[in-house]
XYZ file of C-alpha atoms in Angstrom:
448
model
C 2.884 9.935 22.058
C 2.487 8.574 18.747
C 2.096 4.319 18.474
C 4.388 4.487 16.043
C 7.802 6.123 16.362
C 10.041 8.610 13.728
C 13.394 8.301 14.077
C 15.741 11.382 12.432
C 19.119 11.045 14.537
C 20.626 9.406 11.679
C 20.078 12.689 9.765
C 23.275 13.830 11.562
C 25.644 14.247 8.281
C 23.005 15.739 6.009
C 20.176 18.467 7.961
C 21.409 20.701 10.170
C 20.118 21.527 13.266
C 18.021 25.033 12.148
C 16.661 23.372 8.652
C 13.224 21.507 10.191
C 12.160 24.769 11.830
C 13.585 26.519 8.955
C 10.004 24.351 7.598
C 7.647 25.311 9.730
C 5.891 28.630 7.815
C 5.939 26.562 5.279
C 4.315 23.110 6.826
C 2.068 25.658 8.506
C 0.370 27.075 4.753
C 0.407 23.563 3.811
C -1.229 22.342 7.031
C -3.313 24.780 6.041
C -4.650 23.839 1.777
C -4.727 20.016 3.576
C -7.384 20.548 6.559
C -8.788 24.134 4.904
C -9.356 23.049 1.549
C -7.839 26.080 0.414
C -4.847 23.438 -1.502
C -5.376 22.467 -5.141
C -7.162 18.658 -5.092
C -9.229 20.411 -2.281
C -12.235 17.799 -3.200
C -10.147 14.187 -2.549
C -9.488 15.124 0.888
C -12.278 12.842 2.407
C -9.420 10.053 3.316
C -8.554 13.123 6.434
C -11.424 11.850 8.227
C -12.546 8.352 7.037
C -11.014 6.425 10.066
C -13.820 7.921 12.175
C -16.893 9.326 9.327
C -17.744 6.455 7.184
C -21.051 4.383 6.910
C -21.338 2.713 9.894
C -25.006 0.407 8.037
C -21.813 -0.043 5.115
C -18.669 -0.766 7.133
C -21.274 -4.091 9.294
C -22.475 -5.337 6.220
C -18.994 -5.743 4.834
C -18.197 -8.136 8.002
C -21.428 -10.456 7.014
C -21.209 -10.186 3.637
C -16.616 -11.504 5.258
C -18.467 -14.205 6.966
C -20.524 -15.752 3.919
C -17.036 -15.664 1.815
C -15.492 -17.283 4.257
C -18.309 -19.740 4.762
C -19.079 -20.279 1.286
C -15.821 -19.310 -0.754
C -12.393 -21.560 -0.641
C -11.639 -18.951 -2.442
C -11.627 -15.347 -3.193
C -10.657 -14.119 -5.614
C -9.898 -9.640 -6.441
C -10.326 -7.460 -9.416
C -8.920 -4.525 -9.025
C -5.458 -2.577 -9.945
C -3.586 0.701 -8.649
C -5.421 1.863 -5.571
C -8.155 -1.298 -6.347
C -6.008 -2.919 -5.330
C -1.818 -2.700 -3.901
C -3.584 -1.415 -0.268
C -5.383 -4.551 0.341
C -2.459 -6.834 -0.926
C -0.167 -4.729 1.433
C -2.376 -5.747 4.305
C -3.490 -9.640 3.378
C 0.198 -9.991 4.117
C 1.039 -7.119 6.746
C -2.095 -8.778 8.780
C -1.574 -12.962 8.115
C 0.879 -15.968 8.599
C 4.291 -15.174 5.822
C 2.903 -18.299 3.814
C -1.774 -17.639 4.322
C -2.143 -19.026 1.221
C -0.452 -22.306 1.217
C -1.599 -22.720 4.483
C -4.488 -25.903 4.370
C -7.859 -24.843 4.785
C -8.544 -25.735 8.535
C -5.580 -23.613 9.669
C -6.224 -20.168 7.681
C -10.074 -20.258 9.103
C -11.058 -17.456 6.255
C -10.637 -18.146 2.602
C -7.824 -18.083 -0.339
C -7.115 -14.526 -1.286
C -5.874 -13.621 -4.810
C -5.550 -10.761 -6.520
C -6.572 -10.412 -10.685
C -7.089 -7.519 -13.138
C -3.671 -5.946 -12.247
C -2.115 -6.892 -15.089
C -3.232 -8.783 -18.884
C -1.041 -11.558 -18.533
C -2.771 -14.078 -20.226
C -0.267 -16.624 -18.295
C -0.683 -15.245 -14.938
C -4.852 -16.329 -15.264
C -4.585 -19.114 -16.914
C -2.890 -19.890 -14.047
C -5.010 -19.212 -11.070
C -8.428 -20.308 -12.939
C -6.053 -23.612 -12.436
C -5.695 -23.016 -9.199
C -9.310 -22.567 -8.436
C -9.837 -25.562 -10.502
C -13.414 -27.107 -8.489
C -13.483 -25.241 -6.015
C -16.462 -23.244 -4.606
C -14.929 -19.265 -4.798
C -16.057 -15.683 -5.281
C -15.274 -12.483 -6.523
C -15.071 -9.081 -5.043
C -14.535 -6.477 -8.279
C -13.883 -3.271 -7.966
C -13.987 -0.731 -9.879
C -15.645 3.581 -10.259
C -16.359 3.383 -13.443
C -16.844 -0.546 -14.327
C -14.958 0.197 -17.616
C -10.748 0.601 -17.092
C -8.843 -2.186 -19.241
C -7.312 -4.634 -16.876
C -10.253 -5.575 -14.399
C -12.424 -5.611 -16.845
C -11.748 -8.102 -19.267
C -10.904 -9.879 -15.706
C -14.035 -10.264 -14.305
C -16.008 -10.242 -17.785
C -13.528 -14.067 -17.771
C -14.045 -14.765 -13.751
C -18.027 -13.872 -13.500
C -17.949 -16.673 -17.009
C -16.249 -19.385 -14.524
C -19.163 -18.021 -11.926
C -22.341 -18.552 -14.410
C -21.113 -21.407 -15.980
C -20.172 -22.617 -12.175
C -23.618 -21.987 -10.009
C -26.062 -20.817 -12.791
C -26.948 -16.594 -13.000
C -29.069 -16.916 -9.464
C -25.858 -18.298 -7.304
C -23.297 -17.081 -9.549
C -24.764 -12.994 -8.231
C -24.693 -14.836 -4.794
C -20.620 -14.221 -5.057
C -19.916 -11.096 -6.849
C -19.192 -8.592 -5.045
C -18.967 -4.878 -6.569
C -17.193 -2.334 -4.889
C -17.828 0.906 -6.802
C -19.628 4.538 -7.940
C -22.382 5.213 -5.456
C -25.006 6.243 -8.966
C -23.294 5.911 -12.072
C -20.756 4.075 -13.681
C -20.804 0.743 -15.740
C -20.085 -2.030 -12.810
C -22.764 0.482 -10.979
C -25.611 0.025 -13.890
C -24.264 -4.006 -14.183
C -24.513 -5.015 -9.853
C -27.947 -3.209 -9.668
C -29.677 -4.935 -12.432
C -27.353 -8.041 -11.518
C -28.562 -8.296 -8.308
C -24.806 -8.341 -6.536
C -24.345 -6.908 -3.296
C -22.237 -3.659 -4.164
C -20.121 -0.982 -1.018
C -19.097 2.415 -2.333
C -16.029 4.660 -3.520
C -16.388 7.356 -1.643
C -16.349 10.732 -4.184
C -13.683 12.182 -2.266
C -10.964 9.197 -1.561
C -9.121 8.443 -4.420
C -7.542 5.008 -5.939
C -4.702 5.647 -3.645
C -6.267 7.021 -0.036
C -8.623 4.099 -0.538
C -7.447 1.149 1.679
C -9.128 1.921 4.572
C -12.202 1.745 2.402
C -14.403 -1.280 1.502
C -11.992 -1.108 -0.925
C -8.963 -2.424 0.655
C -11.623 -3.661 4.055
C -13.508 -6.377 2.081
C -10.791 -8.191 1.382
C -9.320 -7.232 4.609
C -12.145 -9.056 6.004
C -13.032 -11.441 4.381
C -8.407 -12.858 5.150
C -9.742 -13.134 8.366
C -8.151 -9.778 10.232
C -10.486 -7.532 12.376
C -10.764 -4.588 10.445
C -12.597 -2.873 13.596
C -9.005 -2.632 15.772
C -7.819 -2.027 11.689
C -9.481 1.407 11.853
C -9.443 1.888 15.430
C -6.091 2.877 14.761
C -6.110 4.816 12.132
C -8.345 6.766 14.211
C -6.209 7.313 16.871
C -3.849 8.395 13.876
C -6.303 10.561 12.727
C -6.417 12.448 16.239
C -2.279 11.890 16.977
C -1.079 13.875 13.571
C -3.055 17.004 13.779
C -1.018 19.356 15.103
C 0.781 20.910 12.215
C 3.794 22.314 15.179
C 6.914 19.357 14.123
C 7.910 19.197 17.223
C 4.455 17.824 17.554
C 3.565 16.156 14.331
C 6.430 13.551 13.264
C 4.710 12.513 10.073
C 5.253 16.588 8.953
C 9.120 16.117 10.553
C 8.617 12.929 8.228
C 7.109 15.311 5.620
C 9.742 18.020 5.693
C 12.373 16.128 5.765
C 12.445 13.893 2.354
C 11.915 17.724 1.106
C 14.619 19.327 2.417
C 17.031 16.226 2.032
C 14.973 16.383 -2.039
C 16.425 20.151 -2.683
C 19.666 18.875 -1.464
C 19.574 16.380 -4.625
C 18.179 13.694 -3.403
C 15.992 13.025 -5.253
C 15.229 9.016 -4.848
C 13.573 7.507 -1.547
C 13.836 3.391 -1.168
C 11.527 2.611 1.132
C 13.293 -0.792 2.637
C 11.621 -3.087 6.066
C 14.215 -5.825 7.236
C 10.683 -8.510 6.718
C 9.955 -10.374 3.902
C 5.474 -8.973 4.835
C 6.652 -5.841 4.471
C 7.184 -6.172 0.627
C 4.009 -4.630 -0.556
C 3.469 -1.938 2.369
C 6.216 -0.380 -0.029
C 4.533 -1.323 -2.890
C 1.247 0.871 -1.574
C 3.318 3.133 -0.510
C 5.434 3.758 -4.121
C 1.675 4.051 -5.326
C 1.016 6.347 -2.645
C 4.274 8.958 -3.640
C 4.944 8.144 -6.935
C 1.716 9.378 -8.063
C 0.526 12.230 -5.483
C 3.711 13.768 -6.151
C 5.519 13.132 -9.376
C 4.074 16.193 -10.990
C 5.030 19.025 -13.574
C 9.020 17.416 -13.409
C 9.897 17.720 -10.679
C 9.079 15.255 -7.419
C 11.154 12.363 -5.124
C 11.076 9.049 -7.114
C 9.781 6.410 -5.169
C 11.382 2.611 -4.774
C 12.235 0.141 -2.215
C 14.467 -3.026 -1.025
C 13.371 -5.957 0.984
C 16.922 -6.321 3.746
C 18.609 -7.957 4.250
C 17.591 -9.753 0.611
C 18.606 -6.862 -1.515
C 22.016 -6.569 0.594
C 22.818 -8.104 -1.766
C 22.356 -7.924 -4.410
C 21.419 -3.170 -4.554
C 23.482 -2.772 -1.599
C 26.753 -1.801 -3.758
C 24.503 0.894 -5.302
C 23.251 2.215 -2.241
C 26.912 2.428 -0.411
C 28.694 3.642 -2.857
C 26.706 4.365 -6.395
C 25.533 7.687 -7.126
C 24.565 10.605 -4.248
C 21.696 10.202 -4.746
C 19.734 8.344 -2.844
C 17.944 8.336 0.806
C 16.295 5.634 2.757
C 13.280 5.407 4.828
C 13.258 2.020 7.142
C 9.857 1.048 7.996
C 10.997 -1.494 11.296
C 9.087 -4.072 13.326
C 10.620 -3.777 16.982
C 9.174 -6.323 17.697
C 7.978 -9.648 15.480
C 5.339 -11.379 15.506
C 8.059 -15.546 16.685
C 11.291 -16.003 17.128
C 13.538 -18.660 15.510
C 16.684 -19.583 17.891
C 20.202 -20.565 16.644
C 20.712 -23.641 17.624
C 23.996 -25.123 19.435
C 25.763 -26.599 17.303
C 28.713 -29.986 18.326
C 31.263 -28.029 15.795
C 31.198 -24.540 14.072
C 31.583 -25.182 10.426
C 30.048 -22.286 9.827
C 31.337 -19.766 11.691
C 28.514 -19.161 13.606
C 29.349 -19.847 17.334
C 28.868 -16.711 18.064
C 25.882 -16.477 17.474
C 24.585 -19.973 19.565
C 21.195 -19.254 21.569
C 20.549 -15.814 20.622
C 17.862 -15.432 18.297
C 16.847 -14.091 14.600
C 15.264 -11.088 15.397
C 18.249 -9.421 17.883
C 20.012 -11.296 14.665
C 17.752 -8.615 12.032
C 17.841 -5.989 14.410
C 21.541 -6.080 14.864
C 21.527 -6.537 10.504
C 19.464 -3.376 10.261
C 21.594 -0.709 13.235
C 24.915 -2.402 10.465
C 23.455 -1.039 7.761
C 21.733 2.175 8.950
C 25.432 3.246 10.687
C 27.063 1.906 6.936
C 24.832 4.069 4.099
C 25.375 7.102 6.539
C 29.349 6.815 6.862
C 28.621 6.200 3.160
C 27.044 9.469 2.338
C 23.034 8.148 1.855
C 20.551 9.537 4.421
C 18.358 7.418 6.422
C 15.179 7.859 8.630
C 13.085 4.848 10.028
C 9.481 3.612 11.547
C 9.463 2.077 14.406
C 6.218 -0.278 14.714
C 5.846 -2.121 17.545
C 4.262 -5.302 16.290
C 1.666 -6.496 13.055
C -1.663 -6.310 14.753
C -4.570 -4.850 12.815
C -3.898 -1.319 14.971
C -0.769 -0.442 14.234
C -1.340 -1.375 9.327
C -4.383 1.091 10.771
C -2.376 4.171 12.485
C 0.653 3.925 9.852
C -1.667 3.581 7.352
C -2.377 7.134 8.179
C 0.770 8.307 9.272
C 1.760 7.602 4.846
C -1.233 9.436 4.154
C -1.456 11.919 5.636
C 3.125 12.889 5.381
C 2.027 12.473 0.792
C -1.194 15.306 1.129
C 1.780 17.851 3.433
C 4.541 16.497 1.148
C 3.107 17.240 -2.354
C 1.523 21.073 -0.482
C 5.697 21.617 0.690
C 6.478 21.016 -2.972
C 3.628 22.888 -4.879
C 1.951 20.632 -6.804
C -1.962 19.110 -6.610
C -1.003 15.798 -4.665
C -4.771 14.052 -5.559
C -4.872 13.650 -9.106
C -2.553 11.744 -11.573
C -3.318 13.204 -15.128
C -0.266 11.249 -16.659
C -1.862 8.278 -15.622
C -4.781 8.759 -18.959
C -1.481 8.619 -21.657
C -0.070 4.747 -21.783
C -4.422 4.169 -22.180
C -4.889 6.540 -24.783
C -1.877 5.003 -26.161
C -3.068 1.097 -25.736
C -7.259 2.247 -26.749
C -6.006 3.614 -30.077
C -3.419 0.132 -30.301
C -6.644 -1.862 -29.184
C -8.278 -0.838 -32.298
C -10.850 0.666 -29.485
C -13.778 2.858 -31.166
C -13.706 6.798 -31.608
C -9.535 6.502 -31.754
C -8.969 5.169 -35.714
C -7.046 8.142 -36.277
C -4.196 7.723 -33.339
C -4.033 3.852 -33.832
C -3.169 4.634 -36.868
C -0.644 7.229 -36.256
C 0.286 4.885 -33.735
C 1.096 2.148 -36.046
C 2.941 4.153 -37.972
C 5.493 5.308 -35.558
C 5.862 1.154 -34.581
């Protein structure tokens, strides 16, 4: 039995009993494309076996580097964008105290972890510099090429800060480069300067890279147990190999979201009832959107944080266009719980909740929303996770990764490339005056 549970019981009004079984032949074919490498994008499937087949020596170096960062730095600045940022941010939030970065140092036993290079906002960088102040800090720069605009600008800025504070020799001891194993601007600089470096595997695309050094170093530096994280993913790797839809819940999820998509439910909301899961949805949105949004097709990934967004988006979900499907990630056992106090009077009308805990209220909110939304014509699925341990997160990451790989093949696209991402970059380079883009720059400026 899988460590996490996929609940499709509320789909009965939207998916007939026969439909899932009738997807079996397509799922079996998609599984063969994925497992045997016969599908498009086969060079980027190494994430399939990454939870077991990873560099153990590098893994040990990651843990050692994390300990060093914890010992000599009050702040770790992680520089990266897209898959070089979202997975680590998601995991740090999922695994630590909700207010991790705000806790006093003696209650964290780890540096504050902040992210840069995920925008080109001057205000953001300025404010992060002010926040660091005179404190000791280290940098983990993550880039396959070393030339991606957003992280490259940030790295220049924070590297300059390190050199001014510690000198060239001291700065190199505080810079950790996660990059290509053999080539690229960042790899060249890391070799020349002597930065400790870690590898972004060739066969693992950015959105699938959280279980590589890309995610593992920041996660470990935050104090999380990455051995347990990888064990959870390894056990999920074993759990989700059988293409039989009666036995593989990750494949059930992939098949059902495609069944619903073909019925006109073209937007999927990933929802949660815990603020610590907000960046799980952000990571999932890249995983799904970049994998499936091709050739003018694909499910549009969005998200909502309940019960907060029930007071903003709830009206639309309940009564707007019937193009939405919902997938809820629900934590069955919250890390802590708080009782509703007893009051002498009952001015707020909460007497019926006195003595009950907030976890109970949250659970009933979830159940009430599912019933209301399904009654309103919105298909609901849910993924139940038992807790927020590293083991569970590793398991959950693999669940979504393998489901989206299968889902992409079910929709007849290459789930492992992202050709459309380059369009904005080309225009940005031209407008910024990058050498080689002068002609396009003139054309674009004339259009503005």
